[in-house]
XYZ file of N, CA and C in Angstrom:
513
model
N -5.468 55.728 14.882
C -6.204 55.032 13.873
C -4.901 54.057 13.469
N -4.564 52.942 13.214
C -3.462 52.542 12.564
C -4.011 52.327 11.013
N -2.588 52.543 10.224
C -3.216 52.406 8.663
C -2.697 50.899 8.401
N -3.683 50.286 7.239
C -3.502 48.974 7.060
C -2.713 48.560 5.611
N -1.822 47.780 5.621
C -1.092 47.171 4.339
C -2.236 46.649 3.207
N -1.656 46.758 2.132
C -2.128 46.374 0.770
C -2.502 44.861 1.160
N -3.732 44.430 0.745
C -4.259 43.024 0.641
C -4.937 42.748 2.397
N -4.564 43.593 3.129
C -5.066 43.405 4.648
C -6.635 43.524 4.402
N -7.323 42.637 5.119
C -8.761 42.836 5.348
C -9.186 43.973 6.377
N -10.214 44.716 6.376
C -10.456 45.916 6.919
C -11.345 45.590 7.762
N -11.516 46.317 9.044
C -12.649 45.941 10.187
C -13.889 46.655 9.699
N -14.726 46.360 10.190
C -16.207 46.860 9.752
C -15.832 48.265 10.620
N -17.068 49.398 10.032
C -16.911 50.598 10.764
C -17.227 50.824 12.076
N -18.086 49.840 12.444
C -18.701 49.274 13.855
C -19.722 48.369 13.800
N -19.586 47.534 14.760
C -20.492 46.153 14.666
C -21.980 46.101 14.071
N -22.757 47.253 14.343
C -24.097 47.281 13.640
C -24.143 48.038 12.531
N -22.942 48.565 11.819
C -23.181 49.509 10.266
C -23.914 48.673 9.646
N -25.084 48.988 8.948
C -25.750 48.722 7.862
C -24.925 48.307 6.927
N -23.728 48.867 6.572
C -23.085 48.514 5.242
C -22.109 47.369 5.485
N -21.756 47.377 6.647
C -20.591 46.384 6.998
C -20.745 45.691 8.279
N -21.563 45.825 9.013
C -21.461 45.633 10.416
C -21.969 43.962 10.383
N -21.065 43.209 11.183
C -21.668 41.453 11.069
C -22.910 41.517 12.208
N -23.198 42.529 12.894
C -24.327 42.076 13.889
C -25.552 42.714 13.341
N -25.545 43.287 12.138
C -26.714 44.066 11.683
C -27.319 42.842 10.699
N -28.309 42.127 11.148
C -28.871 40.863 10.205
C -29.620 41.733 9.286
N -30.173 43.085 9.074
C -30.872 43.640 7.755
C -29.363 44.022 6.731
N -28.353 44.131 7.411
C -27.383 44.928 6.591
C -26.808 44.308 5.451
N -25.779 44.955 4.537
C -25.367 44.407 3.552
C -23.997 43.435 3.713
N -23.317 43.732 4.741
C -22.281 42.750 5.110
C -21.183 42.768 4.047
N -20.866 44.180 3.793
C -19.951 44.454 2.701
C -18.510 43.861 3.487
N -17.503 43.514 2.912
C -16.284 42.960 3.577
C -15.040 43.808 2.319
N -13.997 44.462 2.878
C -13.382 44.948 2.027
C -11.904 44.943 2.609
N -10.955 45.103 1.816
C -9.413 45.291 1.974
C -8.861 46.110 1.128
N -7.779 46.832 1.794
C -6.862 47.721 0.926
C -6.299 47.124 -0.266
N -6.262 47.818 -1.179
C -5.709 47.970 -2.344
C -4.660 49.027 -3.152
N -3.984 48.707 -3.759
C -2.960 49.554 -4.137
C -3.479 51.160 -4.495
N -4.579 51.096 -5.129
C -5.478 52.327 -5.409
C -6.102 52.992 -4.495
N -6.553 51.902 -3.633
C -7.731 52.450 -2.702
C -8.166 51.105 -1.697
N -9.750 50.921 -1.982
C -10.257 49.813 -1.281
C -10.781 48.920 -2.071
N -11.046 47.724 -1.780
C -12.057 47.000 -2.618
C -12.947 45.810 -1.514
N -13.963 45.278 -2.361
C -14.591 43.984 -1.331
C -15.463 43.822 -2.235
N -16.520 42.954 -1.827
C -17.363 41.910 -2.301
C -18.662 42.103 -1.551
N -19.592 42.094 -2.314
C -21.069 41.949 -1.559
C -22.042 41.110 -2.309
N -23.145 40.414 -1.818
C -24.069 39.861 -2.560
C -25.665 40.257 -1.778
N -26.228 40.912 -2.529
C -27.324 41.263 -2.014
C -28.656 40.259 -2.111
N -29.497 40.391 -1.054
C -30.280 39.015 -0.998
C -31.757 39.841 -0.984
N -32.517 38.951 -1.082
C -34.033 39.137 -1.506
C -34.931 40.252 -0.424
N -34.275 40.441 0.482
C -34.585 41.410 1.418
C -34.116 42.756 1.064
N -33.004 43.031 0.056
C -32.909 44.276 -0.533
C -33.502 44.413 -1.793
N -34.353 43.951 -2.128
C -35.231 43.702 -3.431
C -35.876 45.371 -3.859
N -35.705 45.809 -4.895
C -36.392 46.670 -5.419
C -37.606 46.224 -6.253
N -36.925 46.180 -7.614
C -37.908 45.804 -8.710
C -37.679 44.539 -8.778
N -38.617 43.393 -9.294
C -38.522 42.183 -9.344
C -37.290 41.683 -9.478
N -36.481 40.811 -8.767
C -35.646 40.475 -8.807
C -33.965 41.341 -8.886
N -34.301 42.482 -8.508
C -32.912 43.448 -8.699
C -32.876 44.274 -7.071
N -31.775 44.785 -6.811
C -31.747 45.433 -6.017
C -32.268 47.018 -5.999
N -32.792 47.110 -4.777
C -33.334 48.548 -4.598
C -32.367 49.524 -5.161
N -32.635 50.547 -5.596
C -31.307 51.715 -6.084
C -30.889 52.491 -4.887
N -31.633 52.462 -3.509
C -31.123 53.061 -2.499
C -30.142 52.089 -1.785
N -30.325 50.974 -1.679
C -29.283 49.628 -1.501
C -28.210 49.747 -2.275
N -28.229 49.929 -3.506
C -26.827 49.942 -4.373
C -26.071 51.316 -3.797
N -26.789 52.244 -3.637
C -25.965 53.634 -3.070
C -25.551 53.427 -1.765
N -26.434 52.630 -1.010
C -25.909 52.388 0.245
C -24.269 51.441 0.153
N -24.385 50.381 -0.740
C -23.082 49.946 -0.970
C -22.080 50.752 -1.213
N -22.187 51.719 -2.634
C -21.208 52.478 -2.617
C -20.693 53.435 -1.938
N -21.988 54.244 -0.906
C -21.502 54.892 0.071
C -20.148 54.197 1.250
N -20.659 52.985 1.553
C -20.060 51.933 2.461
C -18.597 51.760 2.046
N -18.694 51.432 0.817
C -17.123 51.169 -0.002
C -16.195 52.556 0.368
N -17.029 53.342 -0.306
C -16.124 54.820 0.010
C -15.746 54.926 1.375
N -16.734 54.703 2.555
C -16.380 54.968 3.739
C -15.210 54.091 4.324
N -14.956 53.192 3.687
C -13.782 52.445 4.021
C -12.535 52.717 3.716
N -12.450 54.294 2.801
C -11.071 54.945 2.338
C -10.828 55.527 3.749
N -11.736 55.728 4.826
C -11.099 56.028 6.170
C -9.974 55.362 6.661
N -9.767 54.167 6.387
C -8.721 53.343 6.620
C -7.560 53.543 5.812
N -7.658 54.126 4.656
C -6.415 54.628 3.880
C -5.912 55.993 4.348
N -6.835 56.793 5.149
C -6.311 58.183 5.505
C -6.020 57.930 6.807
N -6.481 57.212 7.743
C -6.420 57.114 9.194
C -7.267 58.120 9.922
N -8.215 58.556 9.522
C -9.064 59.535 10.198
C -10.476 58.932 9.560
N -11.437 59.396 10.624
C -13.057 59.026 10.284
C -13.389 60.017 9.154
N -14.464 59.852 8.656
C -15.001 60.741 7.523
C -16.479 60.578 7.437
N -17.265 61.517 7.306
C -18.831 61.286 6.837
C -19.106 61.757 5.557
N -20.012 61.109 4.921
C -20.630 61.785 3.566
C -21.264 62.977 3.607
N -20.645 63.933 2.830
C -21.330 65.196 2.426
C -22.158 65.246 1.283
N -21.585 64.471 0.441
C -22.551 64.428 -1.029
C -22.182 63.230 -1.516
N -23.210 62.570 -2.228
C -23.305 61.098 -3.070
C -23.621 61.373 -4.115
N -23.270 61.229 -5.420
C -24.079 61.187 -6.652
C -23.465 59.736 -7.237
N -24.804 59.283 -7.589
C -24.739 57.941 -7.972
C -25.434 57.677 -9.536
N -24.650 57.204 -10.216
C -25.027 56.779 -11.826
C -25.394 55.358 -11.774
N -26.817 54.841 -12.073
C -27.020 53.676 -12.317
C -27.123 53.150 -13.796
N -26.099 52.255 -14.057
C -25.876 51.756 -15.222
C -26.750 50.711 -15.818
N -26.852 49.763 -14.949
C -27.635 48.212 -15.535
C -27.980 48.061 -13.877
N -29.224 47.298 -14.126
C -29.827 46.592 -12.863
C -28.521 45.816 -12.151
N -28.827 45.657 -10.749
C -27.952 44.663 -9.815
C -28.981 43.691 -9.467
N -28.530 42.403 -10.163
C -29.477 41.212 -9.926
C -29.394 40.465 -8.415
N -30.115 40.303 -7.889
C -29.961 39.470 -6.594
C -28.925 38.188 -6.701
N -28.690 37.883 -5.295
C -28.301 36.529 -5.082
C -27.003 36.337 -6.214
N -26.313 37.252 -6.523
C -24.725 37.322 -7.187
C -23.941 37.748 -6.577
N -22.766 37.418 -6.739
C -21.315 38.118 -6.078
C -21.424 39.588 -6.853
N -21.056 40.529 -6.248
C -20.593 41.680 -7.015
C -19.411 42.066 -6.354
N -18.126 42.699 -6.892
C -17.270 43.532 -6.545
C -17.411 44.982 -6.482
N -16.971 45.623 -5.328
C -16.981 46.946 -5.176
C -15.778 47.698 -5.087
N -15.341 48.941 -5.175
C -13.969 49.522 -5.524
C -14.254 50.835 -5.302
N -13.260 51.550 -4.354
C -13.180 52.859 -4.058
C -11.681 53.461 -4.162
N -11.890 54.851 -4.488
C -10.399 55.488 -4.711
C -10.214 56.743 -4.420
N -9.472 57.607 -3.782
C -9.490 58.935 -3.496
C -8.914 59.766 -4.648
N -9.904 60.614 -5.093
C -9.603 61.483 -6.229
C -8.531 62.639 -5.917
N -9.009 63.267 -4.730
C -8.261 64.469 -4.486
C -8.749 64.967 -2.913
N -7.899 65.765 -2.364
C -8.183 65.882 -0.826
C -7.595 67.707 -0.886
N -8.416 68.279 0.276
C -7.961 69.649 0.328
C -8.540 69.918 1.661
N -7.589 70.323 2.785
C -8.139 70.445 3.982
C -8.759 68.960 4.614
N -10.143 69.554 5.055
C -11.005 68.070 5.780
C -11.818 67.779 4.390
N -11.614 68.207 3.301
C -12.236 67.436 2.226
C -11.805 66.378 1.473
N -12.437 65.440 1.305
C -11.599 64.229 0.435
C -12.851 64.139 -0.547
N -12.286 64.088 -1.880
C -13.269 63.753 -3.218
C -12.941 62.287 -3.647
N -13.947 61.391 -3.700
C -13.602 60.018 -3.916
C -14.998 59.317 -4.988
N -14.262 58.279 -5.662
C -15.276 57.510 -6.721
C -15.173 56.128 -6.049
N -16.379 55.437 -6.620
C -16.356 54.208 -6.548
C -17.382 53.618 -7.391
N -17.383 52.176 -7.422
C -18.051 51.348 -8.650
C -18.330 50.060 -7.885
N -19.485 49.354 -8.439
C -20.074 47.986 -8.229
C -20.121 47.420 -9.505
N -19.345 46.246 -9.483
C -19.109 45.351 -10.862
C -19.465 44.138 -10.572
N -19.643 43.343 -11.750
C -19.594 42.131 -11.763
C -19.028 41.805 -13.383
N -18.323 40.748 -13.217
C -17.559 39.918 -13.989
C -16.917 40.999 -15.295
N -16.364 42.182 -14.694
C -15.863 43.496 -15.769
C -16.908 44.371 -16.086
N -18.377 44.343 -15.606
C -19.401 45.006 -16.103
C -19.605 46.074 -14.999
N -19.492 47.487 -15.072
C -19.844 48.175 -14.259
C -21.642 48.690 -14.094
N -22.293 48.198 -13.229
C -23.405 48.176 -12.824
C -24.018 49.647 -12.210
N -23.197 50.120 -11.420
C -23.563 51.224 -10.702
C -21.941 52.104 -10.201
N -21.895 53.379 -10.451
C -20.852 54.258 -10.065
C -21.047 55.186 -9.008
N -20.327 55.834 -8.452
C -20.808 56.738 -7.613
C -19.350 57.798 -7.432
N -19.706 59.120 -7.128
C -18.574 60.211 -6.848
C -19.201 60.802 -5.550
N -18.568 61.075 -4.703
C -18.789 61.713 -3.567
C -17.815 62.809 -2.935
N -18.452 63.524 -1.736
C -17.295 64.465 -1.183
C -17.338 63.898 0.269
N -16.781 63.665 1.084
C -16.317 63.496 2.352
C -15.521 64.262 3.049
N -16.255 64.471 4.539
C -15.456 65.544 5.409
C -15.056 64.860 6.408
N -13.446 64.934 6.754
C -13.003 64.469 8.017
C -13.702 64.874 9.333
N -13.815 64.018 10.413
C -14.169 64.668 11.678
C -13.583 63.787 12.550
N -14.028 64.299 13.765
C -13.326 63.862 15.027
C -14.099 62.766 15.639
N -13.607 61.691 15.875
C -14.607 60.328 16.381
C -15.850 60.833 17.414
N -15.798 62.002 18.009
C -16.875 62.686 18.875
C -18.098 63.053 18.212
N -17.751 63.136 16.830
C -18.938 63.717 15.945
C -20.456 62.807 16.402
N -20.118 61.607 16.585
C -21.070 60.397 16.808
C -21.743 60.456 18.064
N -20.848 60.891 18.990
C -21.244 60.709 20.535
C -21.854 62.265 20.522
N -21.483 63.084 19.997
C -22.436 64.577 19.881
C -23.853 64.275 19.407
N -23.818 63.607 18.193
C -24.969 63.393 17.575
C -25.825 62.727 18.265
N -25.556 61.743 19.023
C -26.563 60.844 19.685
C -25.854 60.038 20.922
N -26.254 60.097 22.088
C -25.530 59.537 23.341
C -25.501 58.235 23.266
N -26.672 57.564 22.253
C -26.532 56.196 22.361
C -25.424 55.693 21.381
N -24.925 56.614 20.775
C -23.560 56.173 19.728
C -22.382 55.950 20.419
N -22.261 56.059 21.847
C -21.056 55.809 22.872
C -20.685 54.868 22.511
N -21.625 53.790 22.649
C -21.066 52.321 22.573
C -20.418 51.796 21.361
N -20.940 52.319 20.195
C -20.643 52.222 19.021
C -19.119 52.689 18.263
N -19.034 54.003 18.759
C -17.723 54.862 18.738
C -16.779 54.263 19.557
N -17.104 53.844 20.793
C -16.002 52.961 21.596
C -15.400 51.542 20.990
N -16.607 50.974 20.475
C -16.148 49.521 19.955
C -15.461 50.142 18.545
N -15.669 50.965 17.681
C -15.192 51.338 16.154
C -13.637 51.718 16.942
N -13.370 52.627 17.941
C -11.879 53.189 18.103
C -11.079 51.798 18.813
N -11.750 50.759 19.407
C -11.313 49.470 19.826
C -11.185 48.503 18.638
N -11.540 48.816 17.502
C -11.872 47.619 16.335
C -10.492 46.920 16.278
N -10.894 45.761 15.863
C -9.713 44.819 15.726
C -9.178 44.042 16.989
N -9.375 44.433 18.099
C -9.034 43.607 19.088
C -9.558 42.315 19.352
N -10.930 41.980 19.213
C -11.319 40.618 19.501
C -12.291 40.389 18.694
N -12.873 39.424 18.149
C -14.412 38.723 17.726
C -14.496 39.568 16.255
N -15.616 39.959 16.481
C -16.205 40.775 15.285
C -15.677 41.853 14.709
N -15.090 42.751 15.565
C -14.387 44.063 15.504
C -13.491 44.001 14.138
N -12.702 43.237 14.083
C -11.545 43.083 12.919
C -10.191 42.522 13.272
N -9.389 42.707 12.190
C -8.105 41.713 12.635
C -7.172 42.488 13.335
N -7.185 43.955 13.760
C -5.878 44.282 14.253
C -6.562 45.267 14.967
N -5.879 46.295 15.851
C -6.177 47.567 16.589
C -6.134 48.621 15.589
N -7.269 49.478 15.827
C -7.226 50.450 14.596
C -7.588 51.997 15.665
N -7.672 51.714 16.877
C -7.808 52.606 17.931
C -6.489 53.645 17.908
N -6.718 54.602 19.014
C -5.534 55.368 19.565
C -4.445 54.907 20.324
């Protein structure tokens, strides 16, 4: 997997990813880019993501934070999976508004990566997360499900054409 430059748009994890996949009609369609400290992006949650009246469901907010944290794999150049995610909900997240999401690595030890993320609008933090992520071999998804083969092959080729992203990230 190639490493990306600061400011460069990052490809989705795979085309059908709930958090960032362009083919997932129910998804969040999070878009991220590399920053000096980590990764950042933007998201607009729609009516289909509603929990309480006019606000995003807490599980959807957690999914946004988990996905922006997942984008840190492009900073490290290796795939990771979430082992633990703790979310602090500070304020409701209204629907149909643009929010910023950012993540950064706190520390690393062996295969373990600790990181944090936040979801904000106009300088006000609405939710924060801290998580533990574990580096894995891409074959992890193939072992988990034979149906994942197409997705992992697409992910390792990401960036070549169309929806996959701006440039090659595969071996």
